[in-house]
Coordinates of C-alpha atoms in Angstrom, one line a residue:
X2 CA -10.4 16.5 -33.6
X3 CA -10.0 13.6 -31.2
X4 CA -10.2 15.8 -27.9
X5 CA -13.3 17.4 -29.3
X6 CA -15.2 14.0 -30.1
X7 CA -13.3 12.2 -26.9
X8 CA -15.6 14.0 -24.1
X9 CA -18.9 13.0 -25.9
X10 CA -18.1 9.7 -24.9
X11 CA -18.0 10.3 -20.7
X12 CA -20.0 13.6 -20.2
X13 CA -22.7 11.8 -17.8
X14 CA -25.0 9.4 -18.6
X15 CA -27.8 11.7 -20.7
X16 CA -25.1 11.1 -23.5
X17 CA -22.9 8.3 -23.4
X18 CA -21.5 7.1 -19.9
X19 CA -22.6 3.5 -21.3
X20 CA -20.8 3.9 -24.3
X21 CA -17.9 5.3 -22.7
X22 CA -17.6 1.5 -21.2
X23 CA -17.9 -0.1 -24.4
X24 CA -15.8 1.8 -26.1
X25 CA -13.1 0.9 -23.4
X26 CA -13.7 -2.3 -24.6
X27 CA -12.0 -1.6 -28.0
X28 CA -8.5 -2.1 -28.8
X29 CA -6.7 1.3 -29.0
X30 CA -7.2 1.5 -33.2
X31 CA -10.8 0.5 -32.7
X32 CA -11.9 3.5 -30.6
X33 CA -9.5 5.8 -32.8
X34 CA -11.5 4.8 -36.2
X35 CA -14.9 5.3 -34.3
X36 CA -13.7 8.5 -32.8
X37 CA -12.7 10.3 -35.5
X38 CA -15.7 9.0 -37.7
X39 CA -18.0 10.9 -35.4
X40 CA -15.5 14.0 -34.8
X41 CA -15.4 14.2 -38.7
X42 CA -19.7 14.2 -38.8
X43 CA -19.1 16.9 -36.2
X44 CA -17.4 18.5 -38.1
X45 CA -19.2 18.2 -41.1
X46 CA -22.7 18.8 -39.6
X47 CA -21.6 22.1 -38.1
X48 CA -20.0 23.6 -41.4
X49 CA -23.6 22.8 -42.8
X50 CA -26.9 24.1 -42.6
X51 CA -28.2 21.0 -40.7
X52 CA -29.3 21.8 -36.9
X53 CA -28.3 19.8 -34.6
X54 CA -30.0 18.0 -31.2
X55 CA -28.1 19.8 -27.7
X56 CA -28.4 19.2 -24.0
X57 CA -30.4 22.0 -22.6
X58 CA -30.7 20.8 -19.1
X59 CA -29.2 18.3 -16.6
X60 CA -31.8 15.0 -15.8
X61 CA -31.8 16.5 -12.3
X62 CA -33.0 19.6 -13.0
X63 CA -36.3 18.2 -14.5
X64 CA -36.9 15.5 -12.2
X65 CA -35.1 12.6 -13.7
X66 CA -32.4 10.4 -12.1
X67 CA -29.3 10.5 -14.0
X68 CA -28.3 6.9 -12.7
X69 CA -31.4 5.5 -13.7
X70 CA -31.3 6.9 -17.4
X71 CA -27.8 5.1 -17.3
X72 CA -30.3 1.8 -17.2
X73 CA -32.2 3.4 -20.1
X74 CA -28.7 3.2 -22.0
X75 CA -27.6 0.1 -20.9
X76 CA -30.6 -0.8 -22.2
X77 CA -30.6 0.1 -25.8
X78 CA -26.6 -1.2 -25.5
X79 CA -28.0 -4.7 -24.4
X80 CA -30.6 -4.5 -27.6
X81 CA -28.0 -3.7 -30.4
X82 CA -25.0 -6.3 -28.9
X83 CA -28.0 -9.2 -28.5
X84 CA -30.4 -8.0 -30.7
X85 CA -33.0 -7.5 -32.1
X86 CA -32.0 -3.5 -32.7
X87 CA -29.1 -2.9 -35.8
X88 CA -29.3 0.3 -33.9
X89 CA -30.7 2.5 -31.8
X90 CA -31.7 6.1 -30.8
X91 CA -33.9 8.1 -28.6
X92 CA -34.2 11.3 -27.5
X93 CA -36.2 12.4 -24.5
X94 CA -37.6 16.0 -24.1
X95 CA -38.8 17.0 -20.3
X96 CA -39.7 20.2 -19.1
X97 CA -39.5 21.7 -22.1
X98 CA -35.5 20.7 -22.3
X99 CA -33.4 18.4 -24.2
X100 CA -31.9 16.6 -21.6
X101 CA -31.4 12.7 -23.4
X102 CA -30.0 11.8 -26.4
X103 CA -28.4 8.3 -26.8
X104 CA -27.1 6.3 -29.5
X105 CA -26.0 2.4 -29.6
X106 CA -24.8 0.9 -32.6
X107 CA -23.5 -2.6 -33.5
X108 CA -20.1 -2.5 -35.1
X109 CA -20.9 -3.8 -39.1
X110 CA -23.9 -2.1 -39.2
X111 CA -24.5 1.7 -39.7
X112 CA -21.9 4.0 -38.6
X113 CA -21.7 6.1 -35.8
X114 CA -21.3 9.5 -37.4
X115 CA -24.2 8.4 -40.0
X116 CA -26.6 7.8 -36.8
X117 CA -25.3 10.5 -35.4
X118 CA -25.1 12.9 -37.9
X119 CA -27.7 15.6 -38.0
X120 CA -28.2 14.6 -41.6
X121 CA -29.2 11.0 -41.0
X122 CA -32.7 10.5 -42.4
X123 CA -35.3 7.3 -40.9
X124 CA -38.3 5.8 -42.7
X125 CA -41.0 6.9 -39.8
X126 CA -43.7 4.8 -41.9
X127 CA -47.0 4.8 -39.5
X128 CA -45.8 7.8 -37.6
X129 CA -46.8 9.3 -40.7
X130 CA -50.2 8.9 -39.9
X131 CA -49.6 11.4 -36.4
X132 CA -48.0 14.0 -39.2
X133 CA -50.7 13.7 -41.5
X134 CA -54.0 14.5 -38.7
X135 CA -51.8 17.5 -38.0
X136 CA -52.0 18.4 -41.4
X137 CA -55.8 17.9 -41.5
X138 CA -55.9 20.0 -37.8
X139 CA -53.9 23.0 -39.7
X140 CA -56.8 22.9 -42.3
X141 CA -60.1 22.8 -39.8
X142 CA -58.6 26.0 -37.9
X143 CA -58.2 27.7 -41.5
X144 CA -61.2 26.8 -42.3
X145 CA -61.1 24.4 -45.2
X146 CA -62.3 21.7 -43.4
X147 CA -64.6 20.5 -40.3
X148 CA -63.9 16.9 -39.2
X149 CA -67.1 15.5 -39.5
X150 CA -67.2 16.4 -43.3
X151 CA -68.3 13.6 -45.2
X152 CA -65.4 12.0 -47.1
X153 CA -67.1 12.3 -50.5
X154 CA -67.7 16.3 -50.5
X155 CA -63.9 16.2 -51.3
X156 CA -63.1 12.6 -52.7
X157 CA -66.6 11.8 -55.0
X158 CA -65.7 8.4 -55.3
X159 CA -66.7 7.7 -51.6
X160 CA -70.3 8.6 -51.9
X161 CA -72.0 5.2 -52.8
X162 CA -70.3 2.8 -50.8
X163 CA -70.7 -0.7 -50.0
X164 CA -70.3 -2.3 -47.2
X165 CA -69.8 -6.0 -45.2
X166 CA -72.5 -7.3 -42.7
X167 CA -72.4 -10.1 -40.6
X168 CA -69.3 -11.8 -39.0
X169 CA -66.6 -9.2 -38.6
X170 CA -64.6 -12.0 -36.5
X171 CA -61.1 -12.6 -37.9
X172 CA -61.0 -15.7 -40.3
X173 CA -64.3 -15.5 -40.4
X174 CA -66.0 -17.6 -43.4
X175 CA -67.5 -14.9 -46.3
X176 CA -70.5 -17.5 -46.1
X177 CA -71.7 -15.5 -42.9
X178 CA -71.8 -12.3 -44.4
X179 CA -73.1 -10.2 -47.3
X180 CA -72.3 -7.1 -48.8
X181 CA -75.6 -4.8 -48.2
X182 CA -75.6 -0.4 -49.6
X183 CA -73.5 1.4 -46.4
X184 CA -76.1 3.3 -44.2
X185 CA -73.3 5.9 -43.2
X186 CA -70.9 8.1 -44.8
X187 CA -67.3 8.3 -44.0
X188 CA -66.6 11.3 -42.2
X189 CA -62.9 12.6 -42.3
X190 CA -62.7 11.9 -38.0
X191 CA -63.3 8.8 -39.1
X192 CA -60.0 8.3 -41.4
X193 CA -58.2 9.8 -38.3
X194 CA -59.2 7.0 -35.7
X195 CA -59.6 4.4 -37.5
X196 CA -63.7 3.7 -37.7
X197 CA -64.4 4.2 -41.3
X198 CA -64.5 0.4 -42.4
X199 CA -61.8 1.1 -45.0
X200 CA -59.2 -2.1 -45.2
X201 CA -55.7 -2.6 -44.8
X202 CA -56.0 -6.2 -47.1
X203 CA -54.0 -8.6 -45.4
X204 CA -51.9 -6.6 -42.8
X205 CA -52.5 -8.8 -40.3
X206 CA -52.7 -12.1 -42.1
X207 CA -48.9 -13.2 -40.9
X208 CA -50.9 -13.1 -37.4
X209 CA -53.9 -15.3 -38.4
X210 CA -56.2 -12.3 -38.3
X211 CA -57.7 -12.1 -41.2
X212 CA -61.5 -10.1 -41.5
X213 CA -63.9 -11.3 -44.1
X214 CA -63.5 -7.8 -45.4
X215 CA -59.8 -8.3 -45.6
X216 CA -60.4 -11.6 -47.7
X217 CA -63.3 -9.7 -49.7
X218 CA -60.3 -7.0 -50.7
X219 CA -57.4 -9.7 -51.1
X220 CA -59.7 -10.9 -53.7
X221 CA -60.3 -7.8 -55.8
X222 CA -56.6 -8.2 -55.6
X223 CA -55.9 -5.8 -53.2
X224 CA -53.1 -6.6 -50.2
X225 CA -50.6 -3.5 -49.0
X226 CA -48.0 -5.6 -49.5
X227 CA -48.1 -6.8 -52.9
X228 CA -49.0 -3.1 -54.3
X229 CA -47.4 -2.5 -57.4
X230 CA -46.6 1.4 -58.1
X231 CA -48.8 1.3 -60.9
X232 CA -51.6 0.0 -58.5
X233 CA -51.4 3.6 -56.7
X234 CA -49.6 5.8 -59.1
X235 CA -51.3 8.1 -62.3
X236 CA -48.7 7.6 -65.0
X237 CA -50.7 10.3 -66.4
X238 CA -50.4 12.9 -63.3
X239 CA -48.0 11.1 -61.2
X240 CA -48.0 13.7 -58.5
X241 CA -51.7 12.6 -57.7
X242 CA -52.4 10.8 -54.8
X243 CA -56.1 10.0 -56.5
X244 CA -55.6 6.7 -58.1
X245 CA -55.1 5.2 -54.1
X246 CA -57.8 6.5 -52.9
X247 CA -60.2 5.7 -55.9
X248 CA -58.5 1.9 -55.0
X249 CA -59.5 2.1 -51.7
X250 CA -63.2 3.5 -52.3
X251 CA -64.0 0.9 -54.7
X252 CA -63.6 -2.0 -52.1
X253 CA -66.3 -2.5 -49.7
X254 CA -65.8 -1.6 -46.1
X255 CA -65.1 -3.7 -43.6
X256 CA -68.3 -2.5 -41.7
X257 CA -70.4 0.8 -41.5
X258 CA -68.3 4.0 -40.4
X259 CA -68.5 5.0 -36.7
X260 CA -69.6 1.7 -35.3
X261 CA -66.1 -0.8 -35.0
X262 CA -62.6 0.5 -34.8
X263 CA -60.2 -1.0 -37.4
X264 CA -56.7 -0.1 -38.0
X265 CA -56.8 1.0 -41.9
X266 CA -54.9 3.4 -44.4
X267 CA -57.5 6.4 -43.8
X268 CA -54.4 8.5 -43.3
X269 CA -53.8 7.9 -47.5
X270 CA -57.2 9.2 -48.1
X271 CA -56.6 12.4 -46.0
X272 CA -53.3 13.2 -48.2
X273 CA -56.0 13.2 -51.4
X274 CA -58.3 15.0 -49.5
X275 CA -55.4 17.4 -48.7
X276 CA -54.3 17.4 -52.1
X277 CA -58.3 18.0 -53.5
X278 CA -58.6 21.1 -51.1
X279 CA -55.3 22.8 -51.7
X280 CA -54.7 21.8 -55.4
X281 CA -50.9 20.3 -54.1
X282 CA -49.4 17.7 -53.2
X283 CA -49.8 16.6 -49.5
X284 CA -46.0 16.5 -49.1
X285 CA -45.3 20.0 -50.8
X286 CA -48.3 21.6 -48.4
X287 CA -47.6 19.8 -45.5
X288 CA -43.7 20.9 -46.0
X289 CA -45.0 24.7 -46.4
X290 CA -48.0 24.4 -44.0
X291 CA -47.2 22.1 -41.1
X292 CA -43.0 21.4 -41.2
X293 CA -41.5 24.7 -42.6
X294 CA -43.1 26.7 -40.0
X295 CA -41.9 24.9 -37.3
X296 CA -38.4 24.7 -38.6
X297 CA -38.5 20.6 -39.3
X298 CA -37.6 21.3 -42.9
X299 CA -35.7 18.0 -43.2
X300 CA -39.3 15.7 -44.0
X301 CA -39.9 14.6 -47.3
X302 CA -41.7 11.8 -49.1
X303 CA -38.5 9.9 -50.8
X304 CA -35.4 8.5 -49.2
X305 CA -32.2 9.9 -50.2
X306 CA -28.6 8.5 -49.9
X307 CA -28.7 9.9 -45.9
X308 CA -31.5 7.7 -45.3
X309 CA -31.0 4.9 -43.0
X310 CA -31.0 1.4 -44.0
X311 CA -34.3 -0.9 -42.9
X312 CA -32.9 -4.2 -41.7
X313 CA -34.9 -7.3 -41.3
X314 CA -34.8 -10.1 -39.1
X315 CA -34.4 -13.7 -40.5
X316 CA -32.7 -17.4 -39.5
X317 CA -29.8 -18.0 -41.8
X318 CA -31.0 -20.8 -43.0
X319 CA -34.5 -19.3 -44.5
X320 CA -34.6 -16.2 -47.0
X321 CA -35.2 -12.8 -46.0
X322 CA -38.4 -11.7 -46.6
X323 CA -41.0 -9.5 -44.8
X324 CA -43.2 -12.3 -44.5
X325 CA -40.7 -14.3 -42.6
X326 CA -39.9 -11.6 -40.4
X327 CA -42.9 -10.7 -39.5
X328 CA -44.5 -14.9 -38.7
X329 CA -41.2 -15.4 -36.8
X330 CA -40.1 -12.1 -35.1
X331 CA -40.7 -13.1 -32.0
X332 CA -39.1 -16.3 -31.9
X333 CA -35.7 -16.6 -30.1
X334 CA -33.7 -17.7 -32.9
X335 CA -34.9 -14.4 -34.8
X336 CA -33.4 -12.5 -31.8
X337 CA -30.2 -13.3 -31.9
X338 CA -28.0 -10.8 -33.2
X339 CA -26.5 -12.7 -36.3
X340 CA -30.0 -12.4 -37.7
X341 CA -30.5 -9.0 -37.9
X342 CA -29.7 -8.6 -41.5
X343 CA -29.1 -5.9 -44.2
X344 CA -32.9 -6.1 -46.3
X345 CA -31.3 -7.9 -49.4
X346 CA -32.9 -5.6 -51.5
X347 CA -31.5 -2.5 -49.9
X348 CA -31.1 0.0 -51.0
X349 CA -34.4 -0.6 -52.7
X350 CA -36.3 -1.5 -50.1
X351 CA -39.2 -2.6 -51.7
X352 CA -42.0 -0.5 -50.2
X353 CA -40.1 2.9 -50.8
X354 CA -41.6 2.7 -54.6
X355 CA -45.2 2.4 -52.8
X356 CA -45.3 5.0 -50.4
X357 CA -44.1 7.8 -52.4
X358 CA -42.5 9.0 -55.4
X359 CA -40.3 12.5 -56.9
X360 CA -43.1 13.7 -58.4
X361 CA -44.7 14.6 -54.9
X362 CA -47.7 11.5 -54.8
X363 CA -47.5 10.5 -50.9
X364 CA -49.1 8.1 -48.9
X365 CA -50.2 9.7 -45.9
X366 CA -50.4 7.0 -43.8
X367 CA -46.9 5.8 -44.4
X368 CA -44.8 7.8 -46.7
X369 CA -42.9 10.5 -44.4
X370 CA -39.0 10.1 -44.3
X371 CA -37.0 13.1 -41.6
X372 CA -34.3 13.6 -39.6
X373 CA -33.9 12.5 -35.7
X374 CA -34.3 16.7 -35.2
X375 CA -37.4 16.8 -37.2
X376 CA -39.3 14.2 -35.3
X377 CA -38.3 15.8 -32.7
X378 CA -39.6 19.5 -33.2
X379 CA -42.7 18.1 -34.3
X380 CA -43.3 16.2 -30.7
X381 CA -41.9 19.4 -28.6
X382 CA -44.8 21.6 -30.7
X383 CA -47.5 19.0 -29.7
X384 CA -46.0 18.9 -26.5
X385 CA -46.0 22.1 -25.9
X386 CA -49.6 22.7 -26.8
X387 CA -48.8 23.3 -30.7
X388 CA -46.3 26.2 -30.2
X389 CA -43.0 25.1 -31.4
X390 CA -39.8 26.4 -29.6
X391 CA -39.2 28.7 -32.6
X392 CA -42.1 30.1 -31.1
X393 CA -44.9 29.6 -33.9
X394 CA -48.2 28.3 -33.2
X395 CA -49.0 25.7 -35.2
X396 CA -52.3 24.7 -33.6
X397 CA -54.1 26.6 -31.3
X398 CA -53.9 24.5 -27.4
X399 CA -57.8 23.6 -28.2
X400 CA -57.1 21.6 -30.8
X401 CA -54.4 19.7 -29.7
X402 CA -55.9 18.5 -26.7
X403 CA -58.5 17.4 -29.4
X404 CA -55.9 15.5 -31.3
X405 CA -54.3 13.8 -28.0
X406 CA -58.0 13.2 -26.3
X407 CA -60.0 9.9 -26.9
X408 CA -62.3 10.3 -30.1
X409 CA -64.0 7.4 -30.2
X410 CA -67.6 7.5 -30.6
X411 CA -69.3 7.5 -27.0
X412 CA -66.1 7.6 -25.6
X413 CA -65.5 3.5 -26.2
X414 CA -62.3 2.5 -25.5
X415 CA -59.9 -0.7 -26.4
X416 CA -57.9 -3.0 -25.4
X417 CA -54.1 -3.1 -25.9
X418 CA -51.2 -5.1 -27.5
X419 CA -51.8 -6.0 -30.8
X420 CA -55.6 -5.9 -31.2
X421 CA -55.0 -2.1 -30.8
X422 CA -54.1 -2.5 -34.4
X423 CA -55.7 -5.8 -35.6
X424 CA -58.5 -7.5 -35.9
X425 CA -62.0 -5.8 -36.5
X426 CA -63.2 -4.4 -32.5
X427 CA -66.8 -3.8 -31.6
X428 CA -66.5 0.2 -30.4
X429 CA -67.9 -0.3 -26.3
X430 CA -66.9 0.7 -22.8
X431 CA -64.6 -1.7 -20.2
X432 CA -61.4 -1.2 -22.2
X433 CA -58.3 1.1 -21.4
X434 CA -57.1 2.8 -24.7
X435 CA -59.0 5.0 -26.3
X436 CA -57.8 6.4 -29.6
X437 CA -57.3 10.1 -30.5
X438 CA -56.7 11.8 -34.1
X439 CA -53.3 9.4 -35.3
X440 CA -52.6 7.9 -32.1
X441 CA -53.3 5.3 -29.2
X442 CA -54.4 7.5 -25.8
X443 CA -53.8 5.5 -22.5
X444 CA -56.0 6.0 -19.6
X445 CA -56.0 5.9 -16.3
X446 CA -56.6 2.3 -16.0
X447 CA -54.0 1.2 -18.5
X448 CA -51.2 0.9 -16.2
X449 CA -53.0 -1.1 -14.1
X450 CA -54.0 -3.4 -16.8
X451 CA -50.3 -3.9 -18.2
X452 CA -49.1 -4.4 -14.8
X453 CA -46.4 -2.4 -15.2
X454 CA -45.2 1.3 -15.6
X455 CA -44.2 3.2 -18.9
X456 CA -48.1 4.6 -19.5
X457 CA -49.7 7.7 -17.5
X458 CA -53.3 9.2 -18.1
X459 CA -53.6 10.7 -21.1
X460 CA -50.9 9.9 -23.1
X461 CA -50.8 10.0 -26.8
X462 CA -48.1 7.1 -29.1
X463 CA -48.2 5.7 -32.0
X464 CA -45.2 4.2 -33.7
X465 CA -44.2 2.5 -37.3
X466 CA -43.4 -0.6 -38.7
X467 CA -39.7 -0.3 -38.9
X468 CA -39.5 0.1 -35.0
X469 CA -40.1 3.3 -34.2
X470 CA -42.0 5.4 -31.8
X471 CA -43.6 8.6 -30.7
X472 CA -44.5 9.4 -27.2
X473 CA -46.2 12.7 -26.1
X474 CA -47.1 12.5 -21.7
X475 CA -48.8 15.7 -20.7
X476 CA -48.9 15.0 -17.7
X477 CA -44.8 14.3 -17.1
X478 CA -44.6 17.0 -19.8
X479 CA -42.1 15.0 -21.8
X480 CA -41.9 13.5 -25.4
X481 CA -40.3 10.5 -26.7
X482 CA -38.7 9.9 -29.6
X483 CA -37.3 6.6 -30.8
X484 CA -35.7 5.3 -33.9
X485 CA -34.0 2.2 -35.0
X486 CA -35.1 0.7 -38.8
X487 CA -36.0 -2.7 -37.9
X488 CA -38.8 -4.4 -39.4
X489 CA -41.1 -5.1 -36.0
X490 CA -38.6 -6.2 -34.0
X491 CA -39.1 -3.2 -31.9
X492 CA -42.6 -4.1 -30.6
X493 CA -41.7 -6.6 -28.6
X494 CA -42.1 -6.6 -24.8
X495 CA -38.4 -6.9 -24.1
X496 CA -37.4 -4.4 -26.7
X497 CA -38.9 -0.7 -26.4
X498 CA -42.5 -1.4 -27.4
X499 CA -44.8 0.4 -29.5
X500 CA -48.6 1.3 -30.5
X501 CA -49.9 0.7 -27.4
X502 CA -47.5 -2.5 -26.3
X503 CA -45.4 -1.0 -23.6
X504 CA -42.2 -2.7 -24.0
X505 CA -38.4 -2.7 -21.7
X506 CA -37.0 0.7 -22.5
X507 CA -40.6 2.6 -22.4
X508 CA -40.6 1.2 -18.7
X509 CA -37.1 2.0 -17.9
X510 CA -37.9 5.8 -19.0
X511 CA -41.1 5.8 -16.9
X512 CA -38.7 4.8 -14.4
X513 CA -36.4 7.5 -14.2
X514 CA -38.8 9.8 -13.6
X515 CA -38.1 10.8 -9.5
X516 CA -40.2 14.2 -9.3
X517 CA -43.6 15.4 -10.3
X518 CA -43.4 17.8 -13.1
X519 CA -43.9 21.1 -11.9
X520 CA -43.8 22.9 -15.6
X521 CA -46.1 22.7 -18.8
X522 CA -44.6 25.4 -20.5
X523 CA -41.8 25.0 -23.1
X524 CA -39.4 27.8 -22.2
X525 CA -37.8 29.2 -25.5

């Protein structure tokens, strides 16, 4: 067993030459515990049914520099023995290969053969939001749907809607606004990119931003992190994914659809327009329609006991909570390993009760848990222009290059960093991101802007709240995938960066990129 699991540790630096050196590091019972952890999750994964991630090509043969994605893993070493990371994995695919897959991991914390383990499960939370517009993409090319359907011929209670004029500046008084009859109906694009004036209540308040829409819901009661699951959940018909959305309709927007973009939970009313059209659950068509086909059968809506732990960052000397970590995340003293903590109430993490339950009720916006392998498939199939390498076409190439083109009206575009995702932002042209259907889109003037590498023209991220990220370049012809379960810590600049903040280990990718791609086509 310990010859078979020795050579993972020094077969070149796509998988493990940094690790190799750390491991050295160990006394000789360290690196035999460690070894034979992971030889045993070897063992056990291939005696399952679980697939497993394998090298398909050497970084040279796609154009990358082998030496430089040594950086890439020093990298993510340097994160987990500093902090902020617990952990960390990512797997690049270029060319249509596997040729990157690299895990660091602090001693104490998760395992190695649990990371590693094709069974290991993450909470993807706003990724979800990617997974869910594909879901809504599968519908339109069936038919059931056109995107610019108005939200209340499938969810009534959006018909008569109200809305906020006035100030839409962040801590904004309510004095300088009123709440007027909406002039525009929600149309389902709108859910997707994030212009349909429906409210997060209070996801940005740790920030000081704070829209007088946001207060307007806070006071109904409403804040996404004080949701109770009775607040979202039919005791009646628990599987529904109504009662949200009915929650959602009956606070007034945060301005009219089409004309601002604001990040919001649209994503939750697409699972209930989902569930409306089909008479299912989102998660059990989405498994059947969207994951199944593509062989990603490991999503589902609730965490098991293979899922991951969320860790939180916090001072010793001050409780853990998600407020704290996210007002002082990216203070120094938060960023020293000794504070990246266990959640306390792990393992029931407090919004796992929100986002979904067994009976099948999903939040689409937030809810999806999956393996490493299924992220994965799913960014090789919109990679690859929707056909997956088991060779099923999920969406036809039109439509993904709808989904990963910028869809806001007139073509408007925003700026980046954290008003990408809050804050209220007048829709008009002189930005650099535009948005497509669940993700950020960067354009040609966004590297330029950043000062930095790690973007190219037209490509599509988004990421999620516990530090994770999804990154599909079309024109590199290469997707990202990174996971750690972290809350925010991941954003920052010196960590890898996500939803349009281009942190370290994004650029350090971008960097080992030494020749123009000269494939588009996933080679099965």
């Amino acid at each position: 067993i310990l010859h078979a699991a020795l050579p993972l540790w020094g077969d070149g630096p796509e998988r493990g030459s940094a690790r190799c050196r750390k491991m050295m590091a160990f006394t000789p019972q360290q690196r035999l515990l460690r070894c034979t952890s992971f030889a045993l999750a070897c063992l056990l994964a291939t005696a399952g049914s679980y697939p497993s991630l394998k090298l398909e090509a050497k970084a040279k043969d796609v154009g990358l520099s082998a030496e430089r994605l040594e950086r890439v893993s020093d990298f993510f070493e340097e994160q987990v023995d500093i902090g902020p990371l617990p952990f960390a994995r990512a797997v690049i695919v270029k060319n249509g290969k596997l040729v990157y897959d690299y895990t660091a991991e602090r001693n104490g914390n998760a395992s190695l053969g649990v990371l590693e383990s094709p069974e290991a499960e993450f909470r993807w939370y706003s990724m979800s939001k990617v997974l869910t517009s594909v879901g809504i993409l599968v519908l339109m090319e069936q038919g059931k749907l056109h995107l610019r359907d108005k939200v209340s011929d499938y969810l009534p209670e959006f018909k008569d809607m109200k809305v906020v004029v006035g100030n839409y500046e962040p801590n904004a008084t309510l004095d300088s606004t009123s709440i007027e009859d909406a002039k525009k109906p929600i149309l389902i694009v709108d859910l997707l990119r994030h212009t349909s004036g429906i409210s997060y209540g209070g996801l940005f308040q740790e920030y000081g931003l704070n829209t007088p829409g946001d207060q307007i819901a806070q006071s109904k009661g409403y804040n996404v992190f004080t949701l109770k699951p009775e607040d979202v959940e039919d005791s009646e018909n628990p599987g529904s994914e109504q009662k949200y959305s009915k929650l959602l309709a009956s606070l007034p927007l945060n301005f009219e659809p089409g004309t601002r973009y604001e990040y919001s939970p649209g994503h939750a009313v697409c699972g209930a327009i989902i569930q409306a059209i089909t008479g299912q659950s989102s998660e059990k068509w989405m498994f059947e329609n969207v994951f199944k086909p593509i062989g990603a059968t490991g999503f589902r809506a609730t965490p098991t006991d293979k899922t991951v732990p969320v860790y939180v960052a916090a001072a010793k000397d001050i409780p853990s909570t998600i407020a704290h970590s996210r007002r002082h995340m990216q203070t120094s003293a938060d960023f020293k390993k000794e504070n990246i903590i266990l959640n306390p109430t792990h393992p029931k993490w407090p919004f796992d009760a929100i986002t979904a339950n067994k009976h099948g009720r999903l939040m689409g916006d937030a809810g999806w848990v999956g393996r490493m392998i299924d992220m994965v498939l799913f960014a090789r199939t919109i990679g690859n222009k929707g056909l997956a390498p088991n060779g099923f076409q999920l969406l036809s190439p039109t439509t993904v290059s709808l989904m990963l083109s910028n869809n806001l009206p007139n073509n408007a575009l925003l700026n980046t960093g954290h008003g990408l995702i809050a804050g209220s932002k007048l829709l008009k042209n002189g930005g650099v991101m535009g948005f497509g259907l669940g993700g950020a889109v960067h354009t040609e003037a966004f590297g330029a802007y950043i000062g930095s590498i790690g973007s190219s023209p037209g490509m599509y991220e988004w990421c999620g709240i516990a530090s994770t990220g999804l990154i599909i370049d079309p024109k590199n012809d290469m997707q990202i995938v990174f996971a750690s379960q972290v809350w925010e810590a991941g954003f920052h600049p010196k960590s890898f960066g996500g939803c349009g903040m281009v942190g370290l280990g994004r650029r350090l990718i971008h960097a080992s990129i030494v020749e123009d791609s000269t494939s588009n086509t996933c080679k099965l």
